XYZ file of C-alpha atoms in Angstrom:
669
model
C 27.727 21.444 -49.682
C 23.945 21.252 -50.040
C 21.330 19.753 -47.804
C 21.591 16.063 -48.516
C 24.482 15.081 -46.255
C 23.673 14.209 -42.697
C 27.156 14.030 -41.154
C 30.543 15.668 -41.536
C 32.116 12.317 -42.408
C 30.224 12.459 -45.720
C 31.872 15.737 -46.772
C 34.653 14.213 -48.916
C 32.011 12.317 -50.912
C 29.486 15.143 -50.995
C 28.222 15.406 -54.582
C 28.015 19.207 -54.564
C 31.540 19.712 -53.251
C 32.884 17.106 -55.656
C 31.214 18.915 -58.539
C 32.576 22.307 -57.377
C 36.114 20.921 -57.264
C 35.724 18.615 -60.253
C 36.861 18.826 -63.852
C 33.600 20.214 -65.244
C 33.101 23.996 -65.390
C 29.921 25.306 -63.748
C 28.206 28.361 -65.170
C 27.360 31.110 -62.694
C 23.720 30.750 -63.845
C 23.561 27.020 -63.088
C 20.842 25.942 -60.577
C 23.650 24.000 -58.891
C 24.558 27.071 -56.819
C 21.165 27.135 -55.097
C 21.672 23.519 -54.115
C 25.284 24.046 -52.969
C 24.414 27.036 -50.804
C 21.410 25.486 -49.045
C 23.016 24.502 -45.763
C 22.928 25.879 -42.262
C 25.439 25.649 -39.405
C 27.232 27.648 -36.779
C 30.777 28.416 -37.843
C 33.664 26.599 -36.105
C 34.567 28.154 -32.773
C 37.085 25.700 -31.338
C 40.033 23.634 -32.502
C 38.124 20.338 -32.378
C 35.434 21.545 -34.794
C 38.100 23.193 -36.909
C 40.070 19.983 -37.208
C 36.971 18.057 -38.269
C 36.193 20.592 -40.980
C 39.783 20.741 -42.187
C 40.240 16.981 -42.410
C 36.903 16.515 -44.149
C 37.489 19.201 -46.785
C 41.223 19.098 -47.484
C 40.816 16.730 -50.429
C 38.124 18.985 -51.912
C 40.340 22.071 -51.563
C 43.349 20.352 -53.117
C 41.210 19.179 -56.009
C 39.908 22.705 -56.620
C 43.440 24.132 -56.594
C 44.365 21.547 -59.231
C 41.253 21.779 -61.425
C 40.382 25.480 -61.147
C 42.815 26.604 -63.899
C 40.683 24.597 -66.356
C 37.209 25.102 -64.877
C 37.308 28.596 -63.378
C 34.819 27.403 -60.753
C 36.368 29.608 -58.051
C 35.638 32.627 -60.216
C 32.108 31.398 -60.878
C 31.465 30.989 -57.136
C 32.739 34.519 -56.499
C 30.535 35.910 -59.276
C 27.518 34.130 -57.780
C 28.301 35.792 -54.464
C 28.818 39.193 -56.088
C 25.494 38.972 -57.920
C 23.651 38.165 -54.690
C 25.226 40.977 -52.685
C 23.721 43.585 -54.997
C 20.352 43.131 -53.325
C 21.564 42.490 -49.782
C 20.591 45.899 -48.408
C 17.028 45.548 -49.694
C 16.942 41.951 -48.444
C 17.901 43.106 -44.956
C 15.236 45.809 -44.955
C 12.640 43.323 -46.186
C 13.792 40.586 -43.773
C 14.529 38.305 -46.739
C 16.174 35.473 -44.811
C 16.697 33.199 -47.798
C 18.697 35.683 -49.820
C 20.955 36.665 -46.915
C 21.321 33.044 -45.840
C 22.638 31.859 -49.191
C 24.884 34.913 -49.654
C 26.399 34.209 -46.240
C 26.957 30.563 -47.115
C 28.657 31.534 -50.378
C 30.988 33.908 -48.538
C 31.794 31.296 -45.912
C 32.858 28.828 -48.618
C 34.924 31.553 -50.343
C 36.616 32.429 -47.050
C 37.514 28.792 -46.325
C 38.857 28.301 -49.854
C 40.856 31.543 -49.724
C 42.483 30.414 -46.518
C 43.765 27.293 -48.269
C 44.775 29.097 -51.470
C 46.692 31.835 -49.611
C 48.503 29.340 -47.403
C 49.674 27.326 -50.433
C 50.596 29.864 -53.096
C 52.004 33.316 -53.805
C 49.849 36.373 -54.507
C 50.745 36.102 -58.187
C 49.451 32.530 -58.335
C 46.348 33.543 -56.389
C 45.667 36.304 -58.889
C 45.870 33.791 -61.724
C 43.229 31.614 -60.046
C 40.905 34.615 -60.076
C 41.369 35.058 -63.815
C 40.711 31.486 -64.951
C 37.528 30.890 -66.924
C 35.976 28.104 -68.938
C 37.734 29.034 -72.167
C 40.285 27.544 -74.454
C 43.670 27.030 -72.820
C 45.809 30.140 -72.684
C 43.010 32.695 -73.139
C 41.669 34.718 -70.254
C 38.737 37.073 -70.044
C 39.807 40.657 -69.508
C 36.675 41.345 -67.486
C 37.913 38.888 -64.848
C 41.339 40.422 -64.345
C 40.079 42.658 -61.521
C 37.871 40.060 -59.850
C 40.006 40.311 -56.703
C 39.479 44.071 -56.560
C 35.757 43.619 -57.220
C 35.460 41.106 -54.385
C 37.457 43.310 -51.977
C 35.338 46.317 -52.846
C 32.158 44.276 -52.433
C 33.249 43.091 -48.974
C 33.937 46.670 -47.880
C 30.572 47.825 -49.227
C 28.877 44.976 -47.386
C 30.533 46.012 -44.090
C 29.731 49.721 -44.385
C 26.309 49.636 -46.048
C 24.407 46.596 -44.747
C 22.541 47.424 -41.512
C 23.609 45.289 -38.571
C 20.604 43.115 -37.664
C 20.280 39.628 -36.234
C 19.865 38.220 -39.740
C 22.885 40.146 -41.124
C 25.260 39.646 -38.187
C 26.711 36.445 -39.654
C 27.442 37.828 -43.119
C 28.902 41.046 -41.654
C 31.232 38.981 -39.490
C 32.135 36.786 -42.465
C 32.971 39.858 -44.583
C 35.338 41.203 -41.906
C 36.950 37.782 -41.507
C 37.391 37.352 -45.264
C 39.216 40.692 -45.490
C 41.598 39.544 -42.751
C 42.134 36.275 -44.621
C 42.892 38.244 -47.795
C 45.554 40.179 -45.887
C 46.956 37.068 -44.227
C 49.698 36.576 -46.814
C 51.890 38.262 -44.189
C 51.522 35.229 -41.928
C 53.361 33.094 -44.459
C 56.316 35.438 -44.971
C 59.339 35.886 -42.754
C 59.841 39.495 -43.819
C 57.428 42.415 -43.669
C 55.463 42.731 -46.913
C 56.097 46.150 -48.414
C 54.700 45.473 -51.857
C 51.513 43.454 -51.952
C 48.792 43.085 -54.549
C 46.065 43.093 -51.884
C 47.567 46.175 -50.219
C 47.560 47.950 -53.579
C 43.894 47.186 -54.187
C 42.891 48.317 -50.689
C 44.889 51.560 -50.730
C 44.095 52.664 -54.271
C 41.438 52.399 -56.940
C 37.848 51.434 -56.191
C 38.391 50.680 -52.499
C 40.004 54.016 -51.632
C 36.793 56.131 -51.473
C 35.457 53.805 -48.747
C 38.468 54.311 -46.450
C 36.900 56.612 -43.854
C 33.567 54.760 -43.875
C 35.290 51.419 -43.330
C 37.412 52.736 -40.442
C 34.350 54.380 -38.909
C 32.248 51.205 -39.198
C 34.977 49.029 -37.704
C 35.345 51.470 -34.811
C 31.592 51.469 -34.199
C 31.565 47.658 -34.299
C 34.195 47.760 -31.547
C 32.275 50.406 -29.602
C 28.908 48.608 -29.731
C 30.234 45.159 -28.783
C 27.157 43.508 -30.330
C 26.922 39.868 -29.295
C 26.135 37.083 -31.695
C 22.402 36.575 -32.150
C 20.997 33.361 -30.654
C 21.652 30.212 -32.735
C 18.911 29.675 -35.289
C 18.093 33.365 -35.770
C 18.287 33.009 -39.548
C 17.397 29.307 -39.753
C 14.327 28.420 -41.757
C 11.559 26.802 -39.804
C 9.468 24.099 -41.416
C 6.123 25.504 -42.484
C 3.093 24.042 -40.772
C 1.476 23.173 -44.103
C 4.535 21.094 -44.993
C 5.094 22.782 -48.365
C 5.933 25.981 -50.114
C 8.735 27.109 -52.373
C 11.016 28.365 -49.588
C 10.759 25.153 -47.658
C 11.394 23.184 -50.819
C 14.635 25.051 -51.478
C 15.798 24.843 -47.883
C 14.515 21.378 -47.114
C 16.705 19.226 -45.000
C 18.378 22.198 -43.288
C 17.847 20.714 -39.846
C 20.025 17.768 -40.798
C 22.169 19.680 -43.263
C 25.792 19.266 -44.016
C 27.319 21.208 -41.150
C 24.622 21.325 -38.508
C 27.087 19.420 -36.334
C 28.834 22.755 -35.826
C 27.171 24.277 -32.802
C 28.906 26.249 -30.086
C 31.085 23.733 -28.332
C 29.653 20.708 -30.172
C 26.375 18.942 -30.731
C 23.724 19.971 -28.244
C 26.103 21.850 -25.963
C 25.597 25.395 -24.731
C 27.957 28.295 -25.236
C 30.378 28.944 -22.421
C 29.828 32.117 -20.366
C 32.973 33.601 -21.949
C 31.581 33.069 -25.444
C 28.195 34.434 -24.487
C 29.752 37.621 -23.197
C 32.051 38.348 -26.102
C 31.330 39.921 -29.439
C 32.957 38.084 -32.372
C 32.144 40.974 -34.720
C 33.715 43.542 -32.379
C 36.819 41.385 -31.915
C 37.292 40.698 -35.626
C 36.570 44.325 -36.554
C 39.261 45.501 -34.166
C 41.755 43.002 -35.591
C 40.995 44.155 -39.131
C 41.305 47.804 -38.102
C 44.731 47.171 -36.556
C 45.897 45.230 -39.613
C 44.753 47.987 -41.990
C 46.266 50.747 -39.866
C 49.640 48.986 -39.893
C 49.916 48.299 -43.610
C 53.171 49.746 -44.906
C 53.005 52.967 -46.915
C 53.268 52.684 -50.670
C 56.287 54.462 -52.226
C 54.098 57.331 -53.421
C 51.033 56.946 -51.167
C 50.731 57.033 -47.379
C 48.492 54.418 -45.785
C 44.977 55.951 -46.039
C 43.631 53.835 -43.156
C 46.320 55.155 -40.828
C 45.536 58.660 -42.051
C 41.853 58.144 -41.231
C 42.731 56.938 -37.719
C 45.020 59.933 -37.220
C 42.466 62.542 -38.263
C 38.912 61.590 -37.206
C 37.097 63.980 -34.895
C 34.356 64.110 -32.313
C 30.743 64.337 -33.488
C 30.497 67.502 -31.384
C 33.361 69.134 -33.274
C 31.824 71.553 -35.761
C 35.145 72.043 -37.553
C 35.300 68.417 -38.710
C 34.418 69.011 -42.323
C 36.538 72.128 -42.659
C 39.576 69.849 -42.626
C 41.535 69.435 -45.847
C 42.279 65.831 -44.927
C 40.678 63.456 -47.481
C 39.735 60.760 -44.959
C 38.379 62.780 -42.039
C 35.149 61.641 -40.382
C 33.306 62.105 -37.110
C 32.608 59.600 -34.357
C 31.104 59.810 -30.880
C 34.121 60.232 -28.592
C 32.113 59.567 -25.437
C 31.073 56.118 -26.719
C 34.606 55.415 -27.926
C 36.070 56.397 -24.545
C 33.623 54.143 -22.709
C 34.469 51.158 -24.931
C 38.210 51.749 -24.517
C 37.826 51.835 -20.744
C 35.801 48.614 -20.686
C 37.896 46.531 -23.078
C 41.465 46.996 -21.834
C 41.852 43.358 -20.819
C 42.720 42.515 -24.434
C 45.978 43.313 -26.234
C 43.999 44.574 -29.208
C 42.112 47.234 -27.243
C 45.295 48.409 -25.508
C 47.072 48.665 -28.861
C 44.145 50.672 -30.277
C 44.269 53.025 -27.285
C 48.000 53.491 -27.814
C 47.509 54.272 -31.514
C 44.758 56.805 -30.827
C 46.647 58.602 -28.045
C 49.881 58.661 -30.012
C 48.573 59.445 -33.487
C 45.253 61.272 -33.092
C 45.598 64.637 -31.350
C 41.816 65.056 -31.182
C 41.401 61.845 -29.171
C 44.365 62.658 -26.930
C 42.993 66.127 -26.114
C 39.549 64.671 -25.374
C 40.897 61.920 -23.097
C 43.074 64.332 -21.119
C 40.072 66.616 -20.593
C 37.898 63.858 -19.108
C 36.966 64.273 -15.456
C 36.694 60.495 -15.007
C 40.203 59.663 -16.193
C 40.427 56.961 -13.510
C 38.101 54.785 -15.626
C 40.844 54.585 -18.239
C 43.928 54.615 -16.021
C 42.821 51.890 -13.593
C 42.525 49.141 -16.270
C 45.982 50.136 -17.571
C 47.409 49.891 -14.045
C 45.839 46.456 -13.648
C 47.673 45.289 -16.781
C 50.973 46.431 -15.277
C 50.136 45.045 -11.854
C 49.479 41.580 -13.286
C 52.684 41.719 -15.302
C 53.382 38.033 -14.618
C 50.175 37.053 -16.432
C 50.554 39.374 -19.437
C 52.753 39.057 -22.474
C 55.615 41.529 -22.681
C 54.111 43.450 -25.610
C 50.854 44.114 -23.744
C 52.806 45.388 -20.729
C 54.974 47.577 -22.958
C 51.944 49.140 -24.655
C 50.292 49.841 -21.283
C 53.447 51.514 -20.045
C 53.803 53.670 -23.153
C 50.184 54.795 -22.702
C 51.051 55.988 -19.188
C 54.136 57.749 -20.518
C 52.067 59.577 -23.146
C 49.497 60.607 -20.524
C 52.178 61.862 -18.110
C 53.538 64.203 -20.771
C 50.566 66.434 -19.842
C 50.937 68.545 -16.663
C 47.176 68.770 -16.263
C 46.962 64.990 -16.094
C 49.796 64.860 -13.550
C 47.955 67.319 -11.305
C 44.481 65.844 -11.670
C 45.435 62.250 -10.793
C 46.340 63.364 -7.263
C 42.881 64.877 -6.835
C 41.066 61.615 -7.650
C 40.575 59.609 -4.442
C 40.010 55.861 -4.786
C 38.689 53.474 -2.184
C 39.290 49.766 -1.654
C 41.542 48.774 -4.548
C 40.811 45.061 -4.298
C 43.285 43.866 -6.936
C 46.285 45.415 -5.159
C 47.353 42.568 -2.877
C 50.604 43.749 -1.252
C 48.794 46.065 1.134
C 45.222 46.982 1.973
C 44.547 50.341 0.332
C 41.311 51.621 1.818
C 41.863 55.113 0.455
C 44.534 56.379 -1.926
C 44.839 58.915 -4.718
C 45.050 57.734 -8.312
C 48.458 59.423 -8.535
C 49.866 57.505 -5.561
C 48.461 54.230 -6.910
C 50.062 54.925 -10.285
C 53.419 55.460 -8.554
C 53.042 52.212 -6.605
C 52.267 50.156 -9.716
C 55.080 51.668 -11.799
C 57.604 51.081 -9.000
C 56.368 47.502 -8.657
C 56.894 47.057 -12.427
C 60.461 48.379 -12.102
C 61.206 45.964 -9.266
C 59.714 43.049 -11.213
C 61.821 43.994 -14.213
C 64.980 44.192 -12.080
C 64.550 40.648 -10.823
C 62.989 38.950 -13.873
C 63.081 40.378 -17.382
C 65.837 43.010 -16.997
C 64.562 44.956 -19.976
C 66.413 48.259 -20.241
C 63.633 49.933 -22.232
C 61.007 48.945 -19.671
C 63.163 50.508 -16.952
C 63.690 53.654 -18.971
C 60.003 54.178 -19.718
C 58.910 53.481 -16.127
C 61.381 56.031 -14.805
C 60.409 58.513 -17.522
C 56.747 58.320 -16.435
C 57.713 58.884 -12.780
C 59.986 61.761 -13.788
C 57.209 63.442 -15.769
C 54.925 63.285 -12.725
C 57.498 64.199 -10.077
C 57.087 67.993 -10.138
C 53.334 67.568 -9.560
C 53.492 64.948 -6.792
C 50.803 65.948 -4.293
C 49.871 64.466 -0.904
C 51.679 61.211 -1.613
C 50.267 58.258 0.286
C 52.694 57.114 2.989
C 53.038 53.731 1.311
C 53.843 55.347 -2.054
C 56.499 57.513 -0.369
C 57.977 54.435 1.328
C 58.105 52.516 -1.961
C 59.989 55.361 -3.683
C 62.692 55.237 -1.019
C 62.597 51.402 -0.930
C 63.292 51.332 -4.665
C 66.246 53.625 -4.121
C 67.424 51.282 -1.351
C 67.206 48.299 -3.700
C 69.194 50.147 -6.364
C 71.780 51.169 -3.772
C 72.295 47.549 -2.692
C 72.585 46.434 -6.298
C 75.128 49.189 -6.940
C 77.235 48.068 -3.978
C 77.051 44.442 -5.064
C 78.205 45.150 -8.633
C 80.932 47.454 -7.305
C 82.181 44.686 -5.007
C 82.091 42.141 -7.859
C 84.043 44.518 -10.083
C 86.665 45.031 -7.363
C 87.038 41.293 -6.732
C 87.239 40.628 -10.462
C 89.954 43.223 -10.847
C 91.964 41.647 -8.033
C 91.557 38.189 -9.561
C 92.706 39.438 -12.945
C 95.871 40.845 -11.386
C 96.632 37.410 -9.924
C 95.828 35.548 -13.145
C 96.539 37.250 -16.455
C 94.847 34.431 -18.414
C 91.266 34.952 -17.201
C 89.129 37.468 -19.141
C 87.766 40.413 -17.154
C 83.929 40.518 -16.971
C 82.374 43.761 -18.190
C 81.216 45.084 -14.826
C 81.828 48.663 -15.937
C 78.821 48.540 -18.263
C 76.581 47.092 -15.522
C 77.799 49.760 -13.128
C 77.074 52.532 -15.631
C 73.515 51.275 -16.179
C 72.802 51.089 -12.424
C 74.296 54.529 -11.839
C 72.108 55.968 -14.607
C 69.027 54.546 -12.893
C 70.169 55.798 -9.463
C 70.771 59.234 -10.960
C 67.249 59.237 -12.377
C 65.754 58.241 -9.021
C 67.662 61.027 -7.273
C 66.421 63.492 -9.892
C 62.817 62.329 -9.327
C 63.141 62.786 -5.556
C 64.859 66.148 -6.045
C 62.168 67.325 -8.485
C 59.460 66.593 -5.930
C 61.353 68.328 -3.106
C 62.118 71.371 -5.237
C 58.603 71.849 -6.654
C 56.210 70.489 -4.036
C 58.024 69.923 -0.764
C 55.202 71.390 1.357
C 52.669 69.062 -0.340
C 54.550 65.853 0.495
C 55.350 65.410 4.194
C 55.196 61.614 3.814
C 58.074 61.648 1.318
C 60.189 63.827 3.642
C 59.358 61.435 6.490
C 60.471 58.409 4.426
C 63.599 60.287 3.354
C 64.540 61.044 6.969
C 63.776 57.491 8.090
C 66.226 56.095 5.518
C 68.706 59.002 5.532
C 71.709 56.670 5.898
C 71.059 55.345 2.379
C 72.161 58.623 0.856
C 75.465 59.010 2.708
C 77.544 57.056 0.193
C 76.289 59.141 -2.745
C 77.005 62.554 -1.185
C 80.601 62.651 -2.427
C 80.155 60.405 -5.469
C 81.203 62.398 -8.583
C 78.164 61.196 -10.557
C 75.667 62.387 -7.935
C 77.278 65.302 -6.069
C 75.263 68.015 -7.779
C 71.859 66.363 -7.439
C 72.591 65.342 -3.828
C 72.968 68.978 -2.690
C 69.217 69.600 -2.371
C 68.470 66.186 -0.876
C 71.293 66.621 1.642
C 70.050 70.092 2.527
C 66.495 68.830 3.132
C 67.730 65.929 5.274
C 69.982 68.235 7.333
C 67.308 70.932 7.736
C 64.553 68.601 8.954
C 66.901 66.416 11.020
C 67.963 69.528 12.914
C 64.370 70.528 13.614
C 63.537 67.035 14.856
C 66.577 67.010 17.162
C 65.473 70.293 18.706
C 61.984 68.855 19.233
C 63.337 66.144 21.532
C 63.342 62.348 21.599
C 60.561 59.757 21.541
C 58.475 61.627 18.975
C 55.305 60.002 17.662
C 54.711 59.612 13.914
C 52.008 62.278 14.089
C 54.371 64.708 15.867
C 57.152 64.086 13.330
C 54.750 64.803 10.455
C 53.572 67.974 12.181
C 57.185 69.191 12.540
C 57.825 68.362 8.868
C 54.763 70.356 7.766
C 55.873 73.347 9.840
C 59.431 73.062 8.562
C 58.274 72.905 4.938
C 56.765 76.371 5.353
C 59.856 77.698 7.106
C 62.445 76.365 4.628
C 63.511 79.216 2.293
C 62.857 78.117 -1.293
C 65.889 79.976 -2.623
C 68.155 77.610 -0.687
C 67.173 74.765 -3.000
C 69.132 74.716 -6.239
C 66.996 74.754 -9.371
C 67.544 72.033 -11.953
C 66.057 71.785 -15.457
C 62.508 70.432 -15.402
C 62.282 66.677 -15.882
C 60.277 66.078 -19.048
C 60.357 62.994 -21.210
C 58.394 62.550 -24.403
C 57.623 59.244 -26.032
C 59.239 58.968 -29.454
C 58.332 56.070 -31.716
C 61.121 54.025 -33.211
C 62.453 55.082 -36.620
C 60.916 51.985 -38.215
C 57.864 51.281 -36.027
C 56.520 48.712 -38.486
C 59.370 46.397 -37.445
C 57.605 46.079 -34.079
C 53.952 46.792 -34.758
C 53.315 44.650 -37.838
C 54.696 41.491 -36.181
C 52.790 42.384 -33.006
C 49.468 42.841 -34.816
C 49.861 39.586 -36.721
C 50.782 37.754 -33.533
C 47.371 38.909 -32.246
C 45.764 37.582 -35.429
C 47.637 34.327 -34.884
C 46.186 34.086 -31.383
C 42.731 34.533 -32.919
C 43.453 31.925 -35.598
C 40.665 29.576 -34.562
C 38.086 32.307 -35.027
C 39.485 32.808 -38.526
C 39.168 29.095 -39.382
C 42.940 28.662 -39.417
C 44.631 25.742 -37.812
C 47.631 27.253 -35.995
C 49.883 24.368 -37.015
C 49.489 25.457 -40.640
C 50.641 28.997 -39.972
C 54.327 29.761 -40.275
C 54.289 32.938 -38.192
C 57.115 35.087 -39.440
C 57.769 37.002 -36.312
C 57.776 37.199 -32.645
C 56.794 35.219 -29.616
C 53.081 35.859 -29.236
C 53.036 34.767 -25.618
């Protein structure tokens, strides 16, 4: 690279890049490296800049792939970087801009080259490129055989040990990105990688002792959401006397090789979205998710997943009494705040799911919070805007609700939290509503959306499971929430009748014509009846456990009492209909005795009085509705593709051109 080129168009003919990728070996002690690494630019942040860089450097990269077996220049570049990182911590403390600047530039070049190497060859071939040296053909230096492990270990040390300052932000971000690039072999495979050289290095050997520190640092990067320092923070300014050694080394930086790369292009300002985001936080979270979802080795569980499963609160004095090898402490209050604030992204929602599902310490802490609405409201917004979210994000949000509703304390407390003016809920003005009633409204809306659009059985099942878990603790349901429960039952009833009619007509047609195949309406009918049964159980659970707390539900039930007539004698619903029928009959009788032309207020008053008068022993007791989320037998079949689809979506930030990536998996939209 160097400081002599003035435009990106000169890159293919740049003397330093041509020498790096040429046929002559370059010693790691050659002054050439100082010249190569003396450039300054802002890394590509959009596809236009990325395309320029890719087109300008592709010939250089191809040449290096071809010549490196004879020159070993890739290994020399890595050794130059490794030698400079040994003093990085001191350089940061001493504000040594030059040292950090050149180390960052070396890592950026390595990262870009790795991206090309990994996309074009197998891990075995990549490993060979790390072993090549300037020696006679066929002989390799044994000290270079673990250069990959040494680089990986160095990157981890850089992330966990270098203090995060304005001058170190860039190299910290580059280290995180390079680790993701190292792991990106998965992007170029159609099957899940279960045996990988990079995985082995990261989960064993020299990298293993850093497991908990790496996970902790990545979590804190996510928590702190540190923004990129202003452009030029680590750029050398020309000295007023016009001379000096530092200026001599870094001369020409202002018109250096890649100064054309500024945020959004030459002379343009960063967009508000870019100014508000934290690249380091985003990349750290991606890396954390990738590490946590590496497959277990045959004889070794994934240590990064173990660390995520076991870390504790800084206020927990028992933390270091644990026998777990990767336990560490982190500030749960800060983590909770970050999780609440960042739920607009798939990555943050997936992290929240992992922590609630896998880390009992985090789950206990979250459920004990008195401001649980700060976490639940963003999750409800994800579900509410289901049309704008990808299906995986919606599914994760729903599973989070299911996990939370497994706790009776949560189910009680959400009805005690009163919210005002929920502006994002557009169907009706909600000036005042409990968090519990809002949760019911959003879940029912998700069910109705699923019935008309996606028709995903698992989405239905999990929505109903969350409602069922809450049903025994329904308290003071908002009138609109009560109406929507009965409206959903009405919708299901109509659908049931429609399918039943279609099945009857189909059966008649088949009797008239023996040639036509009979559609499988029986299966559709069974599915709808299962859902209707669940809805009846939810209503029954509320009536049995908290009738006197929910006059609005009784009111809605009485208003739509005709809906339930057809299910009273149905063999699939007879048992569960007994209580509902009893409640309808009991309150209908009281209303008839009260006279005609009753106001809504008077009806509710009669219902409240009747709820006290109704003997509880007249209602038949059913087993408590309780559903627990159980992960699939092979969760990696879902989560690894999902995580890498998130990496794919962040491809530009990783200097990948999406058209080069053969994503092995799922629809990322």
